[in-house]
Short mmCIF file of C-alpha atoms and ligand atoms in Angstrom, two decimals:
data_model
loop_
_atom_site.label_atom_id
_atom_site.label_comp_id
_atom_site.label_asym_id
_atom_site.label_seq_id
_atom_site.Cartn_x
_atom_site.Cartn_y
_atom_site.Cartn_z
CA MET A 1 132.51 121.70 101.68
CA ASN A 2 130.10 123.66 103.83
CA ALA A 3 128.01 121.82 106.34
CA PRO A 4 124.53 121.91 104.84
CA PHE A 5 122.01 123.32 107.29
CA SER A 6 119.21 121.04 106.33
CA LEU A 7 121.18 117.96 107.28
CA ALA A 8 123.19 119.24 110.19
CA ALA A 9 119.93 120.06 111.94
CA ALA A 10 119.02 116.46 112.61
CA ARG A 11 121.26 114.29 114.72
CA PHE A 12 119.70 111.11 115.70
CA ASP A 13 119.45 108.96 118.74
CA ARG A 14 118.08 105.50 118.15
CA ARG A 15 116.93 105.07 121.73
CA ARG A 16 114.88 108.22 121.51
CA PHE A 17 113.13 106.80 118.46
CA LEU A 18 112.35 103.47 120.10
CA ILE A 19 111.00 105.15 123.19
CA SER A 20 108.71 107.40 121.21
CA THR A 21 107.57 104.48 119.05
CA GLY A 22 106.59 102.66 122.19
CA ALA A 23 104.77 105.71 123.41
CA ALA A 24 102.92 106.25 120.14
CA ALA A 25 99.81 104.35 121.17
CA VAL A 26 99.54 106.31 124.38
CA ALA A 27 100.11 109.66 122.73
CA MET A 28 97.59 108.96 119.97
CA GLY A 29 94.53 110.13 121.85
CA THR A 30 95.93 113.59 122.34
CA ALA A 31 97.51 113.83 118.89
CA ALA A 32 94.16 113.20 117.23
CA CYS A 33 92.63 116.34 118.68
CA SER A 34 95.68 118.59 118.80
CA SER A 35 94.80 122.00 117.38
CA ASP A 36 97.94 122.54 115.31
CA SER A 37 96.87 120.22 112.49
CA SER A 38 94.59 121.69 109.92
CA ASP A 39 91.73 119.56 108.65
CA LEU A 40 91.29 118.27 105.17
CA THR A 41 88.27 119.58 103.28
CA ARG A 42 85.44 117.48 101.91
CA LEU A 43 85.79 118.12 98.18
CA GLY A 44 82.24 117.64 96.96
CA SER A 45 80.90 118.10 93.46
CA ARG A 46 82.74 121.27 92.43
CA ARG A 47 86.00 119.49 91.73
CA VAL A 48 87.59 119.81 88.34
CA GLU A 49 87.51 116.19 87.21
CA PRO A 50 90.26 114.65 85.06
CA THR A 51 87.70 114.51 82.23
CA SER A 52 86.96 118.25 82.45
CA PRO A 53 87.42 120.39 79.33
CA LEU A 54 89.71 122.56 81.50
CA VAL A 55 92.21 119.69 81.53
CA GLU A 56 92.13 119.46 77.75
CA GLN A 57 92.52 123.23 77.51
CA ALA A 58 95.60 123.26 79.76
CA GLU A 59 97.09 120.52 77.59
CA ARG A 60 96.51 122.52 74.41
CA ALA A 61 98.50 125.39 75.93
CA ARG A 62 101.46 123.01 76.32
CA ARG A 63 101.53 121.95 72.67
CA PHE A 64 104.45 123.14 70.56
CA ALA A 65 104.01 123.69 66.82
CA GLY A 66 105.87 120.95 64.97
CA ALA A 67 106.28 118.70 67.99
CA ARG A 68 107.32 115.12 67.31
CA THR A 69 105.45 112.12 68.60
CA THR A 70 107.38 109.35 70.33
CA THR A 71 105.61 106.03 70.45
CA LEU A 72 106.28 103.49 73.12
CA ASN A 73 105.07 99.98 73.84
CA LEU A 74 105.24 98.95 77.45
CA ARG A 75 104.27 95.47 78.43
CA ALA A 76 103.99 94.92 82.16
CA ASP A 77 104.63 91.23 82.70
CA ALA A 78 106.27 88.64 84.95
CA ARG A 79 109.90 88.09 84.01
CA ASP A 80 113.06 86.30 85.14
CA VAL A 81 115.88 88.75 85.68
CA ASP A 82 119.49 88.48 86.79
CA LEU A 83 120.35 91.09 89.41
CA GLY A 84 124.02 90.13 89.43
CA GLY A 85 124.33 86.99 91.49
CA ALA A 86 120.63 86.76 92.26
CA GLN A 87 118.09 85.35 89.81
CA VAL A 88 114.56 86.47 90.54
CA ARG A 89 111.16 86.29 89.01
CA THR A 90 109.58 89.72 89.19
CA TRP A 91 107.28 92.12 87.33
CA ALA A 92 108.90 94.44 84.83
CA TYR A 93 108.42 96.55 81.70
CA GLY A 94 110.09 94.54 78.96
CA ASP A 95 113.06 92.30 79.59
CA ALA A 96 115.09 94.25 82.10
CA VAL A 97 115.01 96.01 85.45
CA PRO A 98 114.95 98.96 85.30
CA GLY A 99 112.95 99.25 82.09
CA GLU A 100 114.76 100.72 79.10
CA VAL A 101 115.49 104.46 79.22
CA VAL A 102 112.85 106.53 77.46
CA ARG A 103 114.28 109.70 75.95
CA VAL A 104 112.28 112.52 74.39
CA GLN A 105 112.77 116.19 73.58
CA ARG A 106 110.93 118.75 75.64
CA GLY A 107 107.62 119.42 73.94
CA ASP A 108 107.41 116.02 72.27
CA VAL A 109 104.18 114.11 72.51
CA LEU A 110 104.67 110.81 74.27
CA ARG A 111 102.27 108.10 73.23
CA ALA A 112 102.61 104.98 75.35
CA ARG A 113 100.57 101.85 74.96
CA VAL A 114 100.59 99.96 78.25
CA GLU A 115 99.66 96.30 78.07
CA ASN A 116 98.82 94.65 81.35
CA LYS A 117 99.91 91.01 81.55
CA LEU A 118 100.15 91.11 85.35
CA PRO A 119 97.81 89.21 87.63
CA GLN A 120 96.73 92.58 89.10
CA PRO A 121 95.35 95.80 87.63
CA THR A 122 98.02 98.41 86.96
CA THR A 123 98.68 102.04 85.93
CA ILE A 124 101.68 104.19 85.07
CA HIS A 125 102.55 107.46 86.73
CA TRP A 126 104.98 109.80 84.92
CA HIS A 127 106.91 111.14 87.87
CA GLY A 128 108.11 114.73 87.50
CA LEU A 129 106.01 115.79 84.55
CA GLU A 130 103.53 118.62 84.67
CA LEU A 131 101.15 116.76 82.42
CA ARG A 132 97.44 116.45 81.76
CA ASN A 133 95.56 115.19 84.76
CA ASP A 134 93.79 112.29 83.06
CA MET A 135 97.19 110.77 82.12
CA ASP A 136 98.63 110.97 85.64
CA GLY A 137 98.06 107.30 86.43
CA VAL A 138 96.49 107.41 89.87
CA PRO A 139 93.89 104.65 90.24
CA GLY A 140 90.61 105.77 91.75
CA LEU A 141 91.50 109.43 91.28
CA THR A 142 92.53 110.10 87.67
CA GLN A 143 91.62 106.78 86.04
CA GLU A 144 90.38 103.26 86.58
CA ALA A 145 93.35 100.90 86.80
CA ILE A 146 94.01 98.86 83.64
CA PRO A 147 92.58 95.36 84.23
CA THR A 148 94.61 92.22 83.66
CA GLY A 149 94.70 91.38 79.97
CA SER A 150 93.79 94.91 78.84
CA ALA A 151 95.73 97.85 77.51
CA MET A 152 95.58 101.62 77.76
CA ASP A 153 97.05 104.41 75.65
CA TYR A 154 98.62 107.24 77.55
CA GLU A 155 99.25 110.34 75.47
CA PHE A 156 100.50 113.72 76.63
CA VAL A 157 102.95 116.52 75.95
CA ALA A 158 106.23 116.00 77.80
CA ALA A 159 106.62 119.67 78.67
CA THR A 160 108.88 119.41 81.72
CA ALA A 161 112.56 118.98 80.86
CA GLY A 162 114.79 116.91 83.09
CA THR A 163 115.67 113.57 84.59
CA HIS A 164 112.35 111.96 85.41
CA TRP A 165 111.01 108.41 85.64
CA PHE A 166 107.84 106.42 85.42
CA HIS A 167 106.48 103.67 87.58
CA SER A 168 103.38 101.73 88.48
CA HIS A 169 101.07 103.52 90.89
CA VAL A 170 99.07 100.52 92.11
CA GLY A 171 99.62 99.03 95.56
CA ALA A 172 103.12 97.71 96.15
CA GLN A 173 103.94 97.22 92.44
CA ARG A 174 106.57 99.94 92.42
CA ASP A 175 108.63 97.84 94.85
CA ARG A 176 108.95 95.21 92.12
CA GLY A 177 110.67 96.02 88.83
CA LEU A 178 107.95 98.27 87.39
CA TYR A 179 109.97 101.45 86.87
CA ALA A 180 112.15 103.09 84.20
CA PRO A 181 113.95 106.38 83.53
CA LEU A 182 112.21 109.08 81.49
CA ILE A 183 114.65 111.69 80.20
CA VAL A 184 113.12 114.84 78.77
CA GLU A 185 115.95 116.64 77.00
CA ASP A 186 116.26 120.37 77.36
CA PRO A 187 117.52 122.14 74.22
CA ALA A 188 119.66 124.34 76.51
CA ASP A 189 121.64 121.32 77.71
CA GLY A 190 124.82 119.71 76.46
CA ALA A 191 127.37 122.52 76.56
CA ASP A 192 129.17 121.56 79.75
CA TYR A 193 129.55 117.78 79.47
CA ASP A 194 130.75 115.19 76.95
CA ASP A 195 128.56 112.21 77.70
CA GLU A 196 125.95 111.06 80.15
CA LEU A 197 125.06 108.09 82.29
CA VAL A 198 121.69 107.28 83.83
CA VAL A 199 121.90 105.58 87.23
CA VAL A 200 118.73 104.14 88.78
CA LEU A 201 118.87 103.10 92.43
CA ASP A 202 116.60 100.61 94.16
CA ASP A 203 116.16 98.52 97.28
CA TRP A 204 115.23 94.97 96.40
CA LEU A 205 113.49 92.02 98.02
CA ASP A 206 111.03 90.74 95.41
CA GLY A 207 111.48 87.05 94.76
CA ILE A 208 114.15 86.70 97.43
CA SER A 209 113.06 86.94 101.04
CA SER A 210 109.49 87.95 100.34
CA ASP A 211 107.43 89.94 97.89
CA PRO A 212 106.12 93.49 98.19
CA ASP A 213 102.47 92.46 98.54
CA GLU A 214 103.41 90.28 101.46
CA VAL A 215 105.35 93.14 103.05
CA LEU A 216 102.40 95.48 102.57
CA ARG A 217 100.09 92.90 104.17
CA SER A 218 102.37 92.48 107.13
CA VAL A 219 102.63 96.25 107.51
CA ARG A 220 98.84 96.51 107.45
CA ASP A 221 98.30 93.61 109.84
CA SER A 222 100.81 94.46 112.46
CA GLY A 223 101.81 98.06 112.08
CA MET A 224 104.94 99.38 110.47
CA GLY A 225 108.05 98.30 112.29
CA ARG A 226 106.17 96.05 114.61
CA ALA A 227 106.23 92.82 112.67
CA GLY A 228 108.71 90.52 114.32
CA GLY A 229 110.86 88.00 112.47
CA HIS A 230 110.88 87.78 108.70
CA GLY A 231 108.52 88.56 105.88
CA GLY A 232 110.72 91.47 104.93
CA MET A 233 110.23 93.56 108.04
CA MET A 234 113.06 94.76 110.21
CA GLY A 235 111.38 93.79 113.48
CA SER A 236 112.31 96.13 116.28
CA ASP A 237 115.91 96.54 115.19
CA PHE A 238 115.77 99.71 113.09
CA PRO A 239 118.87 100.82 111.29
CA THR A 240 119.65 104.44 112.07
CA SER A 241 121.55 107.19 110.35
CA ASP A 242 123.14 110.35 111.68
CA LEU A 243 121.58 112.27 108.84
CA ILE A 244 118.04 111.00 108.63
CA GLY A 245 117.31 109.10 111.84
CA PRO A 246 115.56 105.74 111.43
CA ALA A 247 116.69 104.73 107.97
CA GLY A 248 113.87 102.44 106.92
CA GLU A 249 111.54 99.73 108.09
CA VAL A 250 111.70 97.06 105.46
CA ASP A 251 114.63 94.67 105.40
CA TYR A 252 116.06 94.56 101.87
CA PRO A 253 118.57 91.85 101.01
CA HIS A 254 119.91 93.80 98.00
CA MET A 255 120.67 97.34 96.95
CA LEU A 256 120.74 97.84 93.18
CA ALA A 257 122.16 100.34 90.73
CA ASN A 258 120.85 99.87 87.20
CA GLY A 259 119.37 96.56 88.29
CA ARG A 260 122.65 95.08 89.56
CA THR A 261 124.09 94.35 92.99
CA ALA A 262 127.51 95.70 93.97
CA ASP A 263 128.89 92.14 93.64
CA ALA A 264 128.36 92.16 89.88
CA PRO A 265 127.85 95.83 89.07
CA HIS A 266 126.81 97.44 85.83
CA THR A 267 130.09 98.54 84.20
CA VAL A 268 130.49 101.23 81.56
CA ARG A 269 133.52 102.41 79.60
CA ALA A 270 134.74 105.92 80.35
CA ARG A 271 137.70 108.07 79.28
CA ALA A 272 139.97 109.83 81.76
CA GLY A 273 139.23 113.54 81.70
CA GLN A 274 135.81 113.09 80.13
CA ARG A 275 133.05 115.20 81.66
CA LEU A 276 130.26 112.83 82.46
CA ARG A 277 126.75 113.95 83.36
CA LEU A 278 125.26 111.56 85.88
CA ARG A 279 121.47 111.42 85.96
CA ILE A 280 120.70 109.65 89.23
CA ILE A 281 117.20 108.48 90.12
CA ASN A 282 116.18 107.05 93.49
CA ALA A 283 113.49 104.47 92.61
CA ALA A 284 113.64 102.74 96.01
CA ALA A 285 110.57 102.16 98.15
CA ASP A 286 112.08 102.64 101.59
CA THR A 287 115.74 103.69 101.21
CA ALA A 288 117.52 107.04 100.93
CA PHE A 289 120.90 106.92 99.20
CA ARG A 290 124.04 108.98 99.59
CA VAL A 291 125.52 109.21 96.09
CA GLY A 292 128.96 110.21 94.90
CA VAL A 293 132.20 109.23 93.22
CA PRO A 294 134.78 108.87 96.01
CA GLY A 295 137.70 111.24 95.50
CA THR A 296 135.97 113.07 92.65
CA PRO A 297 133.77 116.08 93.41
CA LEU A 298 130.23 116.25 92.05
CA ARG A 299 129.25 119.43 90.28
CA ILE A 300 125.53 119.35 90.94
CA THR A 301 123.54 120.91 88.11
CA HIS A 302 119.91 119.81 88.53
CA THR A 303 117.52 118.48 91.13
CA ASP A 304 114.29 116.78 90.05
CA GLY A 305 115.07 117.95 86.51
CA PHE A 306 115.38 121.65 87.35
CA PRO A 307 118.67 123.51 86.92
CA VAL A 308 120.36 124.86 90.03
CA GLU A 309 123.21 127.25 90.64
CA PRO A 310 126.08 124.78 90.35
CA MET A 311 127.22 123.47 93.70
CA VAL A 312 130.21 121.27 94.37
CA ALA A 313 129.84 118.46 96.91
CA ASP A 314 131.48 115.15 97.76
CA SER A 315 128.12 113.42 97.90
CA LEU A 316 124.41 114.14 97.97
CA LEU A 317 121.57 112.59 99.93
CA LEU A 318 118.70 111.48 97.72
CA GLY A 319 115.27 110.53 99.07
CA MET A 320 112.90 108.14 97.34
CA GLY A 321 111.50 109.69 94.17
CA GLU A 322 114.17 112.42 94.00
CA ARG A 323 116.67 112.83 91.17
CA VAL A 324 119.97 114.64 90.90
CA ASP A 325 122.12 115.50 87.90
CA ALA A 326 125.81 116.06 88.51
CA ILE A 327 128.84 116.38 86.28
CA VAL A 328 132.03 114.55 87.21
CA THR A 329 135.40 114.57 85.50
CA VAL A 330 136.36 110.94 85.03
CA PRO A 331 139.61 110.18 86.91
CA GLU A 332 142.68 108.35 85.56
CA ALA A 333 141.74 104.98 87.04
CA SER A 334 138.55 102.93 87.02
CA THR A 335 136.20 104.09 89.74
CA PRO A 336 132.70 103.38 90.98
CA VAL A 337 129.75 105.73 91.24
CA VAL A 338 128.64 104.70 94.73
CA ALA A 339 125.21 104.82 96.32
CA LEU A 340 125.30 104.19 100.06
CA ALA A 341 122.01 102.91 101.38
CA GLU A 342 121.78 105.55 104.09
CA GLY A 343 121.98 104.05 107.56
CA ARG A 344 121.77 100.47 106.34
CA GLY A 345 125.46 99.62 105.95
CA SER A 346 125.03 98.42 102.37
CA HIS A 347 125.58 99.99 98.98
CA ALA A 348 125.13 99.74 95.24
CA ALA A 349 127.51 100.90 92.52
CA VAL A 350 128.01 101.44 88.80
CA VAL A 351 131.64 101.06 87.70
CA LEU A 352 133.31 103.52 85.32
CA ARG A 353 135.92 101.41 83.56
CA VAL A 354 138.89 103.53 82.46
CA GLY A 355 141.73 102.27 80.23
CA THR A 356 142.44 98.68 79.30
CA THR A 357 143.07 97.04 82.66
CA SER A 358 140.30 94.83 83.86
CA SER A 359 141.28 94.56 87.53
CA ALA A 360 138.29 94.49 89.85
CA VAL A 361 137.18 97.72 91.48
CA ASP A 362 136.67 97.43 95.24
CA THR A 363 133.27 99.05 95.70
CA THR A 364 133.20 98.27 99.43
CA ALA A 365 136.35 100.30 100.07
CA ALA A 366 134.94 103.05 97.88
CA ALA A 367 131.69 103.02 99.86
CA ALA A 368 133.61 103.40 103.13
CA ARG A 369 135.54 106.30 101.64
CA LEU A 370 132.36 108.03 100.50
CA ALA A 371 130.79 107.54 103.94
CA GLY A 372 133.66 109.53 105.43
CA SER A 373 133.33 112.50 103.08
CA GLY A 374 131.05 115.52 103.02
CA VAL A 375 127.37 115.26 102.21
CA ALA A 376 124.91 117.83 100.93
CA GLY A 377 121.13 117.77 100.84
CA SER A 378 119.04 118.80 97.86
CA LEU A 379 117.41 121.55 99.93
CA ASP A 380 120.83 123.24 100.04
CA LEU A 381 120.56 123.84 96.30
CA VAL A 382 119.25 127.06 94.77
CA ALA A 383 117.15 127.09 91.62
CA SER A 384 118.66 128.78 88.55
CA GLU A 385 117.17 132.14 87.80
CA ARG A 386 115.34 130.92 84.70
CA VAL A 387 113.27 128.36 86.64
CA ARG A 388 112.92 130.17 89.95
CA ILE A 389 109.38 131.00 91.05
CA ASP A 390 109.44 134.53 92.43
CA PRO A 391 108.09 134.95 95.95
CA GLY A 392 104.51 136.13 96.13
CA GLU A 393 101.72 136.56 98.62
CA PRO A 394 99.83 133.27 98.67
CA ASP A 395 96.13 133.27 97.83
CA VAL A 396 95.74 130.08 99.76
CA THR A 397 97.90 128.34 102.36
CA HIS A 398 97.55 124.72 103.33
CA ASP A 399 99.19 122.88 106.19
CA LEU A 400 100.35 119.33 105.73
CA VAL A 401 101.26 117.68 108.99
CA LEU A 402 102.94 114.33 108.53
CA SER A 403 102.63 111.90 111.39
CA GLY A 404 102.62 108.25 112.31
CA PRO A 405 102.69 105.44 112.72
CA ASP A 406 99.40 105.32 114.60
CA ARG A 407 98.24 102.33 116.64
CA ARG A 408 97.38 100.36 113.52
CA GLY A 409 100.65 101.18 111.82
CA ASN A 410 99.12 103.79 109.52
CA TRP A 411 100.89 106.94 108.38
CA LEU A 412 98.83 110.12 108.35
CA ILE A 413 98.47 113.55 106.78
CA ASN A 414 96.64 116.02 109.03
CA ASP A 415 95.71 113.17 111.36
CA GLN A 416 93.97 111.02 108.78
CA THR A 417 94.64 108.31 106.26
CA TYR A 418 93.99 108.78 102.54
CA ASP A 419 90.45 109.50 101.43
CA PRO A 420 90.17 110.56 97.77
CA ASP A 421 87.12 112.67 98.65
CA GLU A 422 89.00 114.88 101.06
CA GLY A 423 91.95 117.10 100.40
CA LEU A 424 93.41 120.52 99.81
CA PRO A 425 91.22 122.77 97.63
CA VAL A 426 92.77 125.28 95.23
CA ARG A 427 91.49 127.32 92.30
CA THR A 428 93.11 127.91 88.95
CA GLY A 429 95.40 130.92 89.01
CA GLN A 430 96.01 130.94 92.74
CA ARG A 431 99.43 131.20 94.30
CA VAL A 432 99.51 128.28 96.72
CA ARG A 433 101.71 127.89 99.73
CA LEU A 434 102.13 124.54 101.45
CA ARG A 435 103.47 124.45 104.97
CA LEU A 436 104.92 121.00 105.40
CA ARG A 437 105.57 119.82 108.91
CA ASN A 438 107.04 116.47 109.76
CA ALA A 439 105.67 115.61 113.18
CA SER A 440 107.14 112.12 113.15
CA MET A 441 110.47 110.48 113.90
CA MET A 442 110.98 109.27 110.33
CA PHE A 443 111.96 111.10 107.16
CA HIS A 444 109.37 111.53 104.40
CA PRO A 445 110.01 112.46 100.76
CA VAL A 446 106.83 114.37 99.90
CA HIS A 447 105.87 114.27 96.22
CA LEU A 448 103.35 116.50 94.49
CA HIS A 449 101.86 115.25 91.23
CA GLY A 450 101.46 117.52 88.21
CA HIS A 451 103.26 120.50 89.75
CA THR A 452 106.69 121.61 90.79
CA VAL A 453 107.29 123.76 93.79
CA GLN A 454 109.72 126.45 94.78
CA VAL A 455 111.24 125.61 98.14
CA ARG A 456 111.49 128.64 100.40
CA GLY A 457 114.76 128.09 102.19
CA ARG A 458 116.20 130.12 105.01
CA ASP A 459 117.15 133.16 102.96
CA GLY A 460 114.26 132.81 100.56
CA GLY A 461 116.43 130.74 98.22
CA GLY A 462 115.91 127.09 97.54
CA PRO A 463 115.56 124.58 94.72
CA ARG A 464 112.61 123.93 92.46
CA LYS A 465 111.44 120.36 92.91
CA ASP A 466 108.62 117.84 92.76
CA THR A 467 109.80 115.71 95.69
CA VAL A 468 110.99 117.26 98.94
CA LEU A 469 112.78 115.26 101.59
CA LEU A 470 111.60 116.21 105.07
CA LEU A 471 113.77 115.08 107.93
CA PRO A 472 112.25 114.10 111.27
CA HIS A 473 110.56 117.12 112.83
CA GLN A 474 111.56 119.38 109.96
CA GLU A 475 109.27 122.16 108.74
CA LEU A 476 109.41 123.63 105.27
CA GLU A 477 107.40 126.00 103.10
CA VAL A 478 106.97 125.55 99.38
CA GLU A 479 105.08 127.62 96.80
CA PHE A 480 103.69 127.20 93.35
CA ASP A 481 101.09 128.62 90.98
CA ALA A 482 97.98 126.53 90.45
CA VAL A 483 97.99 126.33 86.66
CA ASN A 484 97.31 122.66 85.99
CA PRO A 485 93.65 121.86 86.70
CA GLY A 486 92.62 118.47 87.97
CA GLN A 487 92.91 116.17 90.97
CA TRP A 488 96.50 115.65 92.03
CA LEU A 489 97.83 113.13 94.44
CA THR A 490 100.28 114.42 97.04
CA HIS A 491 102.04 111.81 99.11
CA CYS A 492 105.03 110.38 100.86
CA HIS A 493 107.21 108.52 98.37
CA ASN A 494 108.02 105.85 100.92
CA LEU A 495 105.84 103.21 99.28
CA TYR A 496 104.70 101.67 102.55
CA HIS A 497 103.92 105.04 104.12
CA GLY A 498 101.88 106.07 101.08
CA GLU A 499 100.02 102.77 100.91
CA THR A 500 99.14 102.89 104.60
CA GLY A 501 97.60 106.34 104.39
CA MET A 502 100.17 109.11 103.88
CA LYS A 503 98.51 110.54 100.77
CA THR A 504 96.09 113.35 100.06
CA VAL A 505 94.66 115.24 97.09
CA LEU A 506 95.50 118.70 95.82
CA SER A 507 92.10 119.40 94.37
CA TYR A 508 91.14 122.08 91.86
CA LEU A 509 87.62 123.32 92.44
CA ASP A 510 85.56 125.21 89.93
CU1 C2O B 601 106.58 108.71 91.93
CU2 C2O B 601 102.76 109.30 93.24
O1 C2O B 601 104.65 108.96 92.61
CU1 CU B 602 106.95 108.70 104.69
#
């Protein structure tokens, strides 16, 4: 396998990170007035609100004649779940973590009644869909959060095919069990595989060492990475990875695949020789995973739901919020699909059980084997012709400089924390270029709501995506056409980075 440029670029030195963390407070004063960060714009009264008729009009253009309606009842509630060895009380949609797979055809109308039985207000965000702005689920921007004891009906055309997911978008709720896969089937799919398997990855602490609200409080009180001792934080001992640098800041006792630990993994029957399409979703808050089937190459077909020119790799690095689809040919013996928690020395797995033997599969040995094999990054992929956005001269270019943590532990975009009244103005019909620059020592998966972007790689090629993993100090340009009016959150998909400020608004103005 070729060494992927986007990963080979960053080799990490833990000492360097600790030194610069220590120096952060000192450097702050100069960073705040450095001239290379663009400012965010005060958005004012000319914004296209989620309630605008323009939003309704864009939705009408997405409707297919004869589309079906899929109805869904989602009850967000406290629940006891078995993670495989660990019993926890958490918040979930229905009886299981992750919530049941939702599967629709592209163009179907999805009608979801969300009942809130939680002790906090909640919303749902439909991650990956280019949908109507008022159904995007961002509290304080596209809707008021659903109060405890109330319900809301979400209804929209699911126009974006692919492996997507949905999750709560309030506070630290996503770091509980409030997430589920959302598969939007593409009529063009199905020719090159026999069966499919959805694999949802997560880092877990809720109900064990702490809960996500407590972690968020400790992050806010003491600054990310600076909380000593327990309460879910790592203290000063950051795990580090060759690929991504500091691997995360929250100490998770468990890594899960389909809601199960590697000690008691989710097991599915498979046939030797069968071509299995894996749809892998990283639903973690603070953990990147390296995914693969040791000894069996992945034929990568999609990233974030969009087809790519097929690429073969031993494993792929997946940031939080990202998805990958890959086809594997099931080997003769039972084998695990492994997800290494990058830099953390732990893993999760789903076991493919082949034949009639029931001997245990050693996922730890498999994880070690995967760690020693090749790894690709999703930025190495190239969008298929039919979904590629042709290069064009941008009408507007915005810089997004990602930095932090500042003295108070906040993570910043263009030197400031989230303010829903400031952001990046665009107008309908414009070609938009975003210049993303990671000015920090941590990786950030940047997610754009309601749009998908064409990554401009080294030779102009690159994948089409909604979540882009930026390594420490990496710079990257992405482009898209502004064709979905409204107010769209853009943020780091590290939950604790987003909730301590690393969010902004892509704002359509009239
Ligand atoms: Cu998957 Cu704003 O998030
Ligand atoms: Cu981040």
